[in-house]
PDB file of C-alpha atoms in Angstrom:
ATOM      1  CA  MET A   1     -12.891 -25.804  10.236  1.00 94.00           C
ATOM      2  CA  LYS A   2      -9.860 -23.740  10.864  1.00 96.00           C
ATOM      3  CA  LYS A   3      -8.043 -22.568  14.076  1.00 97.00           C
ATOM      4  CA  ILE A   4      -6.696 -19.114  13.692  1.00 97.00           C
ATOM      5  CA  GLU A   5      -3.986 -17.667  15.958  1.00 98.00           C
ATOM      6  CA  ILE A   6      -3.144 -13.963  15.606  1.00 97.00           C
ATOM      7  CA  VAL A   7      -0.325 -12.226  17.249  1.00 96.00           C
ATOM      8  CA  ILE A   8      -0.546  -8.484  17.450  1.00 95.00           C
ATOM      9  CA  LYS A   9       0.582  -5.496  19.521  1.00 93.00           C
ATOM     10  CA  PRO A  10      -1.551  -4.825  22.524  1.00 95.00           C
ATOM     11  CA  GLU A  11      -2.907  -1.529  21.312  1.00 95.00           C
ATOM     12  CA  ARG A  12      -4.537  -3.246  18.346  1.00 95.00           C
ATOM     13  CA  LEU A  13      -6.679  -5.631  20.499  1.00 96.00           C
ATOM     14  CA  GLU A  14      -9.847  -3.584  20.510  1.00 96.00           C
ATOM     15  CA  LYS A  15      -9.901  -3.222  16.583  1.00 96.00           C
ATOM     16  CA  LEU A  16      -9.410  -7.005  16.296  1.00 96.00           C
ATOM     17  CA  LYS A  17     -12.270  -7.763  18.685  1.00 96.00           C
ATOM     18  CA  VAL A  18     -14.539  -5.626  16.511  1.00 96.00           C
ATOM     19  CA  ILE A  19     -13.331  -7.506  13.454  1.00 97.00           C
ATOM     20  CA  MET A  20     -13.896 -10.960  15.088  1.00 96.00           C
ATOM     21  CA  ASP A  21     -17.425  -9.953  16.092  1.00 95.00           C
ATOM     22  CA  GLU A  22     -18.271  -8.541  12.715  1.00 96.00           C
ATOM     23  CA  CYS A  23     -17.050 -11.744  11.103  1.00 96.00           C
ATOM     24  CA  GLY A  24     -19.206 -13.931  13.344  1.00 94.00           C
ATOM     25  CA  ALA A  25     -16.510 -15.573  15.517  1.00 93.00           C
ATOM     26  CA  THR A  26     -18.414 -17.433  18.215  1.00 88.00           C
ATOM     27  CA  GLY A  27     -15.635 -17.374  20.723  1.00 91.00           C
ATOM     28  CA  LEU A  28     -12.100 -16.409  21.300  1.00 94.00           C
ATOM     29  CA  MET A  29      -9.258 -16.752  23.797  1.00 96.00           C
ATOM     30  CA  ILE A  30      -6.940 -13.972  24.460  1.00 96.00           C
ATOM     31  CA  SER A  31      -3.372 -14.334  26.049  1.00 97.00           C
ATOM     32  CA  ASN A  32      -0.753 -11.869  27.103  1.00 97.00           C
ATOM     33  CA  ILE A  33       2.656 -13.062  25.707  1.00 95.00           C
ATOM     34  CA  MET A  34       6.193 -11.832  25.344  1.00 91.00           C
ATOM     35  CA  GLY A  35       8.307 -12.295  22.267  1.00 85.00           C
ATOM     36  CA  TYR A  36      10.053 -10.712  19.299  1.00 80.00           C
ATOM     37  CA  GLY A  37      10.441 -11.285  15.514  1.00 79.00           C
ATOM     38  CA  ASN A  38      12.381  -9.606  13.042  1.00 75.00           C
ATOM     39  CA  GLN A  39      12.586  -6.327  15.175  1.00 72.00           C
ATOM     40  CA  LYS A  40      14.577  -8.017  17.824  1.00 72.00           C
ATOM     41  CA  GLY A  41      13.385  -5.493  20.522  1.00 69.00           C
ATOM     42  CA  TYR A  42      15.011  -2.188  21.086  1.00 73.00           C
ATOM     43  CA  THR A  43      17.692  -0.368  22.994  1.00 77.00           C
ATOM     44  CA  ALA A  44      16.857   2.148  25.629  1.00 78.00           C
ATOM     45  CA  LEU A  45      18.594   4.632  27.963  1.00 79.00           C
ATOM     46  CA  TYR A  46      17.792   4.626  31.651  1.00 79.00           C
ATOM     47  CA  ARG A  47      19.674   6.940  34.016  1.00 82.00           C
ATOM     48  CA  GLY A  48      22.642   7.050  31.696  1.00 83.00           C
ATOM     49  CA  THR A  49      22.832   3.320  31.172  1.00 84.00           C
ATOM     50  CA  LYS A  50      21.923   1.563  27.908  1.00 82.00           C
ATOM     51  CA  TYR A  51      20.035  -1.705  28.028  1.00 78.00           C
ATOM     52  CA  THR A  52      18.312  -3.912  25.541  1.00 78.00           C
ATOM     53  CA  VAL A  53      14.631  -4.853  25.559  1.00 77.00           C
ATOM     54  CA  ASN A  54      14.310  -7.975  23.469  1.00 79.00           C
ATOM     55  CA  LEU A  55      11.084  -9.439  24.696  1.00 83.00           C
ATOM     56  CA  LEU A  56       8.241  -7.328  23.759  1.00 86.00           C
ATOM     57  CA  PRO A  57       4.554  -7.563  24.985  1.00 91.00           C
ATOM     58  CA  LYS A  58       2.243  -9.054  22.479  1.00 93.00           C
ATOM     59  CA  ILE A  59      -1.328 -10.367  22.461  1.00 96.00           C
ATOM     60  CA  LEU A  60      -2.222 -13.886  21.222  1.00 97.00           C
ATOM     61  CA  ILE A  61      -5.837 -14.326  20.004  1.00 97.00           C
ATOM     62  CA  SER A  62      -6.973 -17.741  19.261  1.00 97.00           C
ATOM     63  CA  THR A  63     -10.433 -18.965  17.740  1.00 96.00           C
ATOM     64  CA  ILE A  64     -11.827 -21.997  15.886  1.00 95.00           C
ATOM     65  CA  THR A  65     -14.404 -21.228  13.194  1.00 94.00           C
ATOM     66  CA  THR A  66     -15.763 -22.272   9.833  1.00 93.00           C
ATOM     67  CA  ASP A  67     -13.631 -21.950   6.653  1.00 93.00           C
ATOM     68  CA  GLU A  68     -15.721 -18.990   5.440  1.00 94.00           C
ATOM     69  CA  LYS A  69     -15.546 -16.993   8.573  1.00 95.00           C
ATOM     70  CA  ALA A  70     -11.830 -17.750   8.818  1.00 96.00           C
ATOM     71  CA  GLN A  71     -11.290 -16.237   5.368  1.00 97.00           C
ATOM     72  CA  CYS A  72     -13.375 -13.157   6.444  1.00 97.00           C
ATOM     73  CA  ILE A  73     -11.186 -12.710   9.616  1.00 97.00           C
ATOM     74  CA  ILE A  74      -7.930 -13.062   7.721  1.00 97.00           C
ATOM     75  CA  ASP A  75      -9.057 -10.615   4.988  1.00 97.00           C
ATOM     76  CA  ARG A  76     -10.268  -7.973   7.483  1.00 97.00           C
ATOM     77  CA  VAL A  77      -7.128  -8.177   9.657  1.00 97.00           C
ATOM     78  CA  LEU A  78      -4.814  -7.901   6.667  1.00 96.00           C
ATOM     79  CA  LYS A  79      -6.805  -4.770   5.525  1.00 96.00           C
ATOM     80  CA  GLU A  80      -7.423  -3.042   8.835  1.00 95.00           C
ATOM     81  CA  LEU A  81      -4.663  -3.792  11.243  1.00 94.00           C
ATOM     82  CA  PRO A  82      -1.290  -3.212   9.547  1.00 93.00           C
ATOM     83  CA  THR A  83       0.635   0.008  10.511  1.00 90.00           C
ATOM     84  CA  GLY A  84       3.255  -0.664   7.954  1.00 88.00           C
ATOM     85  CA  GLU A  85       5.987  -1.103  10.784  1.00 85.00           C
ATOM     86  CA  GLN A  86       7.876  -4.110  11.962  1.00 82.00           C
ATOM     87  CA  GLY A  87       6.107  -5.906  14.801  1.00 83.00           C
ATOM     88  CA  ASP A  88       2.506  -5.729  13.362  1.00 89.00           C
ATOM     89  CA  GLY A  89       2.253  -9.438  13.973  1.00 92.00           C
ATOM     90  CA  LYS A  90       1.440 -12.814  12.406  1.00 95.00           C
ATOM     91  CA  ILE A  91      -1.527 -14.973  11.454  1.00 97.00           C
ATOM     92  CA  PHE A  92      -1.295 -18.735  11.851  1.00 98.00           C
ATOM     93  CA  VAL A  93      -3.914 -20.931  10.353  1.00 98.00           C
ATOM     94  CA  TYR A  94      -4.383 -24.638  11.107  1.00 97.00           C
ATOM     95  CA  ASP A  95      -6.883 -27.258  10.002  1.00 97.00           C
ATOM     96  CA  VAL A  96      -9.044 -28.695  12.680  1.00 95.00           C
ATOM     97  CA  ALA A  97     -10.149 -32.246  12.408  1.00 94.00           C
ATOM     98  CA  GLU A  98     -12.810 -32.212  15.042  1.00 94.00           C
ATOM     99  CA  VAL A  99     -14.565 -30.164  17.700  1.00 93.00           C
ATOM    100  CA  ILE A 100     -16.788 -31.692  20.412  1.00 94.00           C
ATOM    101  CA  ARG A 101     -18.793 -29.661  22.888  1.00 93.00           C
ATOM    102  CA  ILE A 102     -18.285 -31.407  26.226  1.00 94.00           C
ATOM    103  CA  ARG A 103     -21.764 -30.298  27.767  1.00 94.00           C
ATOM    104  CA  THR A 104     -23.937 -31.836  24.913  1.00 93.00           C
ATOM    105  CA  GLY A 105     -21.694 -33.981  22.902  1.00 93.00           C
ATOM    106  CA  GLU A 106     -22.309 -31.999  19.786  1.00 94.00           C
ATOM    107  CA  LYS A 107     -19.769 -32.400  17.151  1.00 94.00           C
ATOM    108  CA  GLY A 108     -18.228 -30.388  14.176  1.00 90.00           C
ATOM    109  CA  GLU A 109     -19.521 -26.933  13.348  1.00 89.00           C
ATOM    110  CA  ASN A 110     -22.658 -27.493  15.573  1.00 89.00           C
ATOM    111  CA  ALA A 111     -20.163 -27.580  18.545  1.00 89.00           C
ATOM    112  CA  LEU A 112     -18.792 -24.131  17.691  1.00 86.00           C
TER     113      LEU A 112
END
C-alpha cells in the first residue's frame, strides 16, 4: 500500500478529484495550505507600494491506496495536471506498513 500526498494549485483541485475517482481511490483528505517552492512567491504593487507575497495558497490532497491504484493516480496526474509553469506542485509517495479500520478491525487492503 502507498500513501500519496499531492500539493497543487487550488484551481487544479476539481480535475484532480476526477482523476482520483477514475483511478479508484476509496477516500481522500483535502487541506488548504500555504507555502512556496522554487518560485519564491511574487512581488505586487498596492497603492503605489511594492510588497512581496511569498506564501502562496496551495491544496494538499492525501490518500492511501493499493500500489496499482497509486501508479494510476501518479501517471494521470503527471499527464493531465501540468501547466508547464513553476508552482504546478509535487507528488510525495510513502510506503504504508499497515491500515486498520477502527469500526470493524479489518486490516490491510480490506480496511481501505
